[in-house]
GROMACS .gro file of C-alpha atoms in nm:
model
  296
    1UNK     CA    1 -10.128  13.266  10.255
    2UNK     CA    2 -10.299  12.972  10.432
    3UNK     CA    3 -10.399  13.004  10.794
    4UNK     CA    4 -10.130  12.861  11.021
    5UNK     CA    5 -10.175  12.805  11.393
    6UNK     CA    6  -9.917  12.849  11.669
    7UNK     CA    7 -10.065  12.615  11.927
    8UNK     CA    8  -9.773  12.370  11.950
    9UNK     CA    9  -9.500  12.425  12.206
   10UNK     CA   10  -9.250  12.256  11.971
   11UNK     CA   11  -9.203  12.280  11.593
   12UNK     CA   12  -9.462  12.083  11.397
   13UNK     CA   13  -9.203  11.834  11.270
   14UNK     CA   14  -9.097  11.757  11.626
   15UNK     CA   15  -9.459  11.714  11.735
   16UNK     CA   16  -9.508  11.470  11.446
   17UNK     CA   17  -9.195  11.278  11.547
   18UNK     CA   18  -9.312  11.244  11.906
   19UNK     CA   19  -9.664  11.130  11.830
   20UNK     CA   20  -9.533  10.880  11.574
   21UNK     CA   21  -9.282  10.741  11.827
   22UNK     CA   22  -9.564  10.701  12.078
   23UNK     CA   23  -9.773  10.507  11.828
   24UNK     CA   24  -9.480  10.276  11.755
   25UNK     CA   25  -9.432  10.214  12.127
   26UNK     CA   26  -9.801  10.126  12.161
   27UNK     CA   27  -9.788   9.892  11.860
   28UNK     CA   28 -10.035  10.099  11.660
   29UNK     CA   29 -10.024  10.199  11.294
   30UNK     CA   30 -10.180  10.520  11.166
   31UNK     CA   31 -10.404  10.510  10.859
   32UNK     CA   32 -10.460  10.863  10.732
   33UNK     CA   33 -10.707  11.000  10.478
   34UNK     CA   34 -10.707  11.354  10.343
   35UNK     CA   35 -11.061  11.488  10.326
   36UNK     CA   36 -10.990  11.803  10.129
   37UNK     CA   37 -10.939  11.861   9.758
   38UNK     CA   38 -10.575  11.972   9.768
   39UNK     CA   39 -10.642  12.329   9.884
   40UNK     CA   40 -10.564  12.476  10.225
   41UNK     CA   41 -10.699  12.480  10.485
   42UNK     CA   42 -10.787  12.114  10.470
   43UNK     CA   43 -10.877  11.824  10.698
   44UNK     CA   44 -10.740  11.476  10.762
   45UNK     CA   45 -10.897  11.172  10.927
   46UNK     CA   46 -10.690  10.916  11.118
   47UNK     CA   47 -10.756  10.560  11.234
   48UNK     CA   48 -10.512  10.376  11.457
   49UNK     CA   49 -10.498  10.005  11.385
   50UNK     CA   50 -10.355   9.709  11.572
   51UNK     CA   51 -10.105   9.466  11.413
   52UNK     CA   52 -10.405   9.250  11.323
   53UNK     CA   53 -10.557   9.533  11.121
   54UNK     CA   54 -10.841   9.615  11.358
   55UNK     CA   55 -10.918   9.973  11.452
   56UNK     CA   56 -10.812  10.014  11.816
   57UNK     CA   57 -11.090  10.113  12.061
   58UNK     CA   58 -11.198  10.476  12.019
   59UNK     CA   59 -10.885  10.534  11.806
   60UNK     CA   60 -11.022  10.774  11.547
   61UNK     CA   61 -10.960  11.144  11.511
   62UNK     CA   62 -10.959  11.436  11.273
   63UNK     CA   63 -10.741  11.741  11.224
   64UNK     CA   64 -10.778  12.066  11.035
   65UNK     CA   65 -10.557  12.353  10.923
   66UNK     CA   66 -10.274  12.362  10.673
   67UNK     CA   67 -10.204  12.023  10.518
   68UNK     CA   68  -9.933  11.925  10.765
   69UNK     CA   69 -10.111  12.077  11.065
   70UNK     CA   70 -10.423  11.881  10.979
   71UNK     CA   71 -10.232  11.556  10.937
   72UNK     CA   72 -10.047  11.592  11.268
   73UNK     CA   73 -10.363  11.709  11.442
   74UNK     CA   74 -10.548  11.397  11.327
   75UNK     CA   75 -10.271  11.177  11.469
   76UNK     CA   76 -10.286  11.353  11.806
   77UNK     CA   77 -10.665  11.342  11.828
   78UNK     CA   78 -10.685  10.973  11.739
   79UNK     CA   79 -10.423  10.899  12.006
   80UNK     CA   80 -10.608  11.112  12.262
   81UNK     CA   81 -10.934  10.930  12.199
   82UNK     CA   82 -10.760  10.594  12.228
   83UNK     CA   83 -10.573  10.677  12.549
   84UNK     CA   84 -10.888  10.806  12.717
   85UNK     CA   85 -11.093  10.512  12.591
   86UNK     CA   86 -11.169  10.166  12.724
   87UNK     CA   87 -10.844  10.006  12.605
   88UNK     CA   88 -10.658  10.171  12.893
   89UNK     CA   89 -10.933  10.138  13.153
   90UNK     CA   90 -10.809   9.966  13.470
   91UNK     CA   91 -11.094   9.840  13.690
   92UNK     CA   92 -10.849   9.794  13.977
   93UNK     CA   93 -10.783  10.171  13.980
   94UNK     CA   94 -11.151  10.250  14.039
   95UNK     CA   95 -11.269  10.368  14.379
   96UNK     CA   96 -11.625  10.295  14.485
   97UNK     CA   97 -11.747  10.612  14.654
   98UNK     CA   98 -12.093  10.678  14.801
   99UNK     CA   99 -12.289  10.930  14.596
  100UNK     CA  100 -12.318  11.155  14.902
  101UNK     CA  101 -11.938  11.190  14.917
  102UNK     CA  102 -11.915  11.258  14.544
  103UNK     CA  103 -12.171  11.535  14.579
  104UNK     CA  104 -11.941  11.712  14.825
  105UNK     CA  105 -11.670  11.726  14.556
  106UNK     CA  106 -11.911  11.827  14.279
  107UNK     CA  107 -12.138  12.058  14.476
  108UNK     CA  108 -12.157  12.315  14.197
  109UNK     CA  109 -12.211  12.064  13.917
  110UNK     CA  110 -12.547  12.018  13.748
  111UNK     CA  111 -12.548  11.646  13.835
  112UNK     CA  112 -12.509  11.705  14.211
  113UNK     CA  113 -12.886  11.717  14.286
  114UNK     CA  114 -12.941  11.401  14.081
  115UNK     CA  115 -12.662  11.215  14.259
  116UNK     CA  116 -12.787  11.336  14.593
  117UNK     CA  117 -13.105  11.136  14.544
  118UNK     CA  118 -12.895  10.818  14.543
  119UNK     CA  119 -12.696  10.925  14.851
  120UNK     CA  120 -12.563  10.596  14.994
  121UNK     CA  121 -12.534  10.409  14.663
  122UNK     CA  122 -12.166  10.376  14.561
  123UNK     CA  123 -12.047  10.455  14.211
  124UNK     CA  124 -11.714  10.405  14.034
  125UNK     CA  125 -11.480  10.703  14.057
  126UNK     CA  126 -11.129  10.807  13.961
  127UNK     CA  127 -10.916  11.032  14.176
  128UNK     CA  128 -10.786  11.330  13.977
  129UNK     CA  129 -10.491  11.545  14.078
  130UNK     CA  130 -10.566  11.916  14.077
  131UNK     CA  131 -10.326  12.133  13.877
  132UNK     CA  132 -10.396  12.431  14.101
  133UNK     CA  133 -10.508  12.451  14.463
  134UNK     CA  134 -10.569  12.759  14.672
  135UNK     CA  135 -10.349  12.852  14.966
  136UNK     CA  136 -10.006  12.725  15.075
  137UNK     CA  137  -9.976  12.349  15.124
  138UNK     CA  138  -9.969  12.350  15.508
  139UNK     CA  139 -10.305  12.532  15.522
  140UNK     CA  140 -10.496  12.344  15.252
  141UNK     CA  141 -10.771  12.106  15.364
  142UNK     CA  142 -10.684  11.738  15.361
  143UNK     CA  143 -10.744  11.596  15.014
  144UNK     CA  144 -10.753  11.939  14.851
  145UNK     CA  145 -10.490  11.830  14.599
  146UNK     CA  146 -10.727  11.571  14.456
  147UNK     CA  147 -11.079  11.558  14.322
  148UNK     CA  148 -11.303  11.251  14.315
  149UNK     CA  149 -11.486  11.231  13.983
  150UNK     CA  150 -11.728  10.959  13.865
  151UNK     CA  151 -11.580  10.751  13.584
  152UNK     CA  152 -11.884  10.805  13.365
  153UNK     CA  153 -11.862  11.186  13.353
  154UNK     CA  154 -11.569  11.219  13.104
  155UNK     CA  155 -11.612  10.869  12.953
  156UNK     CA  156 -11.928  10.819  12.741
  157UNK     CA  157 -11.808  10.470  12.646
  158UNK     CA  158 -11.844  10.368  13.013
  159UNK     CA  159 -12.217  10.442  12.992
  160UNK     CA  160 -12.260  10.285  12.649
  161UNK     CA  161 -12.110   9.945  12.733
  162UNK     CA  162 -12.239   9.765  13.046
  163UNK     CA  163 -11.945   9.522  13.033
  164UNK     CA  164 -11.705   9.791  13.155
  165UNK     CA  165 -11.926   9.872  13.452
  166UNK     CA  166 -11.951   9.501  13.531
  167UNK     CA  167 -11.572   9.466  13.529
  168UNK     CA  168 -11.546   9.757  13.768
  169UNK     CA  169 -11.807   9.606  13.999
  170UNK     CA  170 -12.021   9.914  13.945
  171UNK     CA  171 -12.393   9.855  13.998
  172UNK     CA  172 -12.496  10.220  14.012
  173UNK     CA  173 -12.809  10.319  13.819
  174UNK     CA  174 -12.689  10.578  13.566
  175UNK     CA  175 -13.025  10.632  13.397
  176UNK     CA  176 -13.090  10.972  13.564
  177UNK     CA  177 -12.738  11.110  13.499
  178UNK     CA  178 -12.605  10.927  13.194
  179UNK     CA  179 -12.696  11.212  12.959
  180UNK     CA  180 -12.435  11.431  13.130
  181UNK     CA  181 -12.147  11.205  13.023
  182UNK     CA  182 -11.922  11.404  12.789
  183UNK     CA  183 -11.554  11.400  12.696
  184UNK     CA  184 -11.532  11.775  12.629
  185UNK     CA  185 -11.228  11.920  12.799
  186UNK     CA  186 -11.001  11.623  12.734
  187UNK     CA  187 -10.684  11.710  12.545
  188UNK     CA  188 -10.343  11.585  12.440
  189UNK     CA  189 -10.015  11.764  12.374
  190UNK     CA  190  -9.637  11.737  12.387
  191UNK     CA  191  -9.614  11.911  12.726
  192UNK     CA  192  -9.830  11.963  13.033
  193UNK     CA  193  -9.872  12.333  12.957
  194UNK     CA  194  -9.972  12.273  12.595
  195UNK     CA  195 -10.220  12.005  12.696
  196UNK     CA  196 -10.373  12.225  12.965
  197UNK     CA  197 -10.422  12.511  12.717
  198UNK     CA  198 -10.595  12.277  12.472
  199UNK     CA  199 -10.819  12.135  12.743
  200UNK     CA  200 -10.917  12.476  12.878
  201UNK     CA  201 -10.986  12.619  12.534
  202UNK     CA  202 -11.199  12.320  12.441
  203UNK     CA  203 -11.400  12.353  12.762
  204UNK     CA  204 -11.457  12.723  12.693
  205UNK     CA  205 -11.547  12.655  12.329
  206UNK     CA  206 -11.798  12.378  12.407
  207UNK     CA  207 -11.953  12.580  12.687
  208UNK     CA  208 -12.000  12.882  12.459
  209UNK     CA  209 -12.150  12.668  12.185
  210UNK     CA  210 -12.388  12.495  12.426
  211UNK     CA  211 -12.513  12.833  12.546
  212UNK     CA  212 -12.571  12.957  12.191
  213UNK     CA  213 -12.910  12.789  12.127
  214UNK     CA  214 -13.029  12.864  12.480
  215UNK     CA  215 -12.946  13.233  12.461
  216UNK     CA  216 -13.068  13.265  12.102
  217UNK     CA  217 -13.388  13.062  12.090
  218UNK     CA  218 -13.494  13.079  12.455
  219UNK     CA  219 -13.334  13.408  12.559
  220UNK     CA  220 -13.423  13.596  12.242
  221UNK     CA  221 -13.073  13.721  12.165
  222UNK     CA  222 -13.000  13.795  11.801
  223UNK     CA  223 -12.742  13.585  11.622
  224UNK     CA  224 -12.422  13.782  11.567
  225UNK     CA  225 -12.277  13.704  11.226
  226UNK     CA  226 -11.922  13.810  11.139
  227UNK     CA  227 -11.899  14.018  10.822
  228UNK     CA  228 -11.648  13.833  10.596
  229UNK     CA  229 -11.524  14.168  10.459
  230UNK     CA  230 -11.381  14.250  10.804
  231UNK     CA  231 -11.173  13.932  10.831
  232UNK     CA  232 -10.795  13.928  10.774
  233UNK     CA  233 -10.701  13.793  10.432
  234UNK     CA  234 -10.595  13.445  10.546
  235UNK     CA  235 -10.911  13.392  10.748
  236UNK     CA  236 -11.128  13.522  10.466
  237UNK     CA  237 -10.959  13.268  10.237
  238UNK     CA  238 -11.019  12.989  10.491
  239UNK     CA  239 -11.386  13.083  10.510
  240UNK     CA  240 -11.413  13.078  10.131
  241UNK     CA  241 -11.251  12.733  10.113
  242UNK     CA  242 -11.486  12.602  10.382
  243UNK     CA  243 -11.779  12.717  10.171
  244UNK     CA  244 -11.636  12.540   9.869
  245UNK     CA  245 -11.609  12.216  10.066
  246UNK     CA  246 -11.962  12.255  10.204
  247UNK     CA  247 -12.111  12.345   9.868
  248UNK     CA  248 -12.293  12.642  10.023
  249UNK     CA  249 -12.207  12.959  10.215
  250UNK     CA  250 -12.054  12.923  10.561
  251UNK     CA  251 -12.119  13.196  10.817
  252UNK     CA  252 -11.914  13.273  11.126
  253UNK     CA  253 -12.123  13.327  11.440
  254UNK     CA  254 -11.972  13.527  11.724
  255UNK     CA  255 -12.057  13.329  12.038
  256UNK     CA  256 -11.834  13.520  12.279
  257UNK     CA  257 -12.068  13.800  12.384
  258UNK     CA  258 -12.104  13.665  12.739
  259UNK     CA  259 -11.727  13.628  12.796
  260UNK     CA  260 -11.479  13.868  12.952
  261UNK     CA  261 -11.314  14.063  12.671
  262UNK     CA  262 -10.968  13.919  12.731
  263UNK     CA  263 -11.101  13.566  12.681
  264UNK     CA  264 -11.323  13.645  12.386
  265UNK     CA  265 -11.053  13.822  12.185
  266UNK     CA  266 -10.760  13.609  12.300
  267UNK     CA  267 -10.923  13.278  12.217
  268UNK     CA  268 -11.102  13.416  11.908
  269UNK     CA  269 -11.391  13.180  11.967
  270UNK     CA  270 -11.638  13.158  11.685
  271UNK     CA  271 -11.833  12.875  11.536
  272UNK     CA  272 -11.867  12.805  11.164
  273UNK     CA  273 -12.194  12.659  11.048
  274UNK     CA  274 -12.352  12.624  10.708
  275UNK     CA  275 -12.682  12.813  10.685
  276UNK     CA  276 -12.906  12.850  10.385
  277UNK     CA  277 -13.022  13.205  10.444
  278UNK     CA  278 -12.834  13.517  10.538
  279UNK     CA  279 -12.867  13.593  10.909
  280UNK     CA  280 -12.941  13.945  11.038
  281UNK     CA  281 -12.718  14.152  11.260
  282UNK     CA  282 -12.379  14.120  11.086
  283UNK     CA  283 -12.090  14.249  11.296
  284UNK     CA  284 -11.725  14.321  11.236
  285UNK     CA  285 -11.466  14.061  11.325
  286UNK     CA  286 -11.284  14.125  11.654
  287UNK     CA  287 -10.915  14.211  11.638
  288UNK     CA  288 -10.723  13.884  11.613
  289UNK     CA  289 -10.436  13.790  11.841
  290UNK     CA  290 -10.230  13.475  11.861
  291UNK     CA  291 -10.477  13.191  11.873
  292UNK     CA  292 -10.468  12.902  12.114
  293UNK     CA  293 -10.723  12.626  12.087
  294UNK     CA  294 -10.795  12.277  11.986
  295UNK     CA  295 -10.559  12.046  11.806
  296UNK     CA  296 -10.568  12.167  11.444
   0.00000   0.00000   0.00000
């Protein structure tokens, strides 16, 4: 049996109907390409094109899973990339906030010390609404429902193209902080809850993967490789198919050792990478539960 995810809050056919209706409303046409060889799991690539045949800005995505899951996932990801891209950027919605004020909102972020050096220099920001705030509304600090975030942080295209910064009237020097621009944690779904789960899982996944080389090559921790013989049958089949596509063995690395157990087992976070030599320290696969996660 092929691996089948349960990450949608509606049946897959309904999710496909909704994303297709959205594309029609936006005047975009999906061009899909299957990347597999007819076996499952597989992968699809999607480009969203305008009536003139041009690929819309940032409108490319990929999906993976069973054939239909992969196709629908590619549609959703391409739409997500487009909606969070420059085509929907509104310079009039930007707030120019002094770096010193931004630092107060992002005090725990790695970029805070770098922004603090600029202090009085304003930079373009968006005001985000928090999904959760602590304490009852009458006792929350003023502005606690919102968070001021620099436009560049979740939008790499804003750093890459000076024209967008010019349109926003943004003259901030991003050279010291531009490398921290990353869209990880952005997600799309058919409901707020589904989208939030995808965004959180992606943030956890990318964080775990970013820590892997640091903890392994700088911290001296041994790579933990999942023994394929301990995988459930459908996952073992998926791993075998991945190796067939790659043309070489694919090994699953357990990157959840630093997480609380309920997150590590519930999200079943692992990373698949092709390696040419067997890695030491093989471990058994953790017990699998219902998997949330990225768009398939």
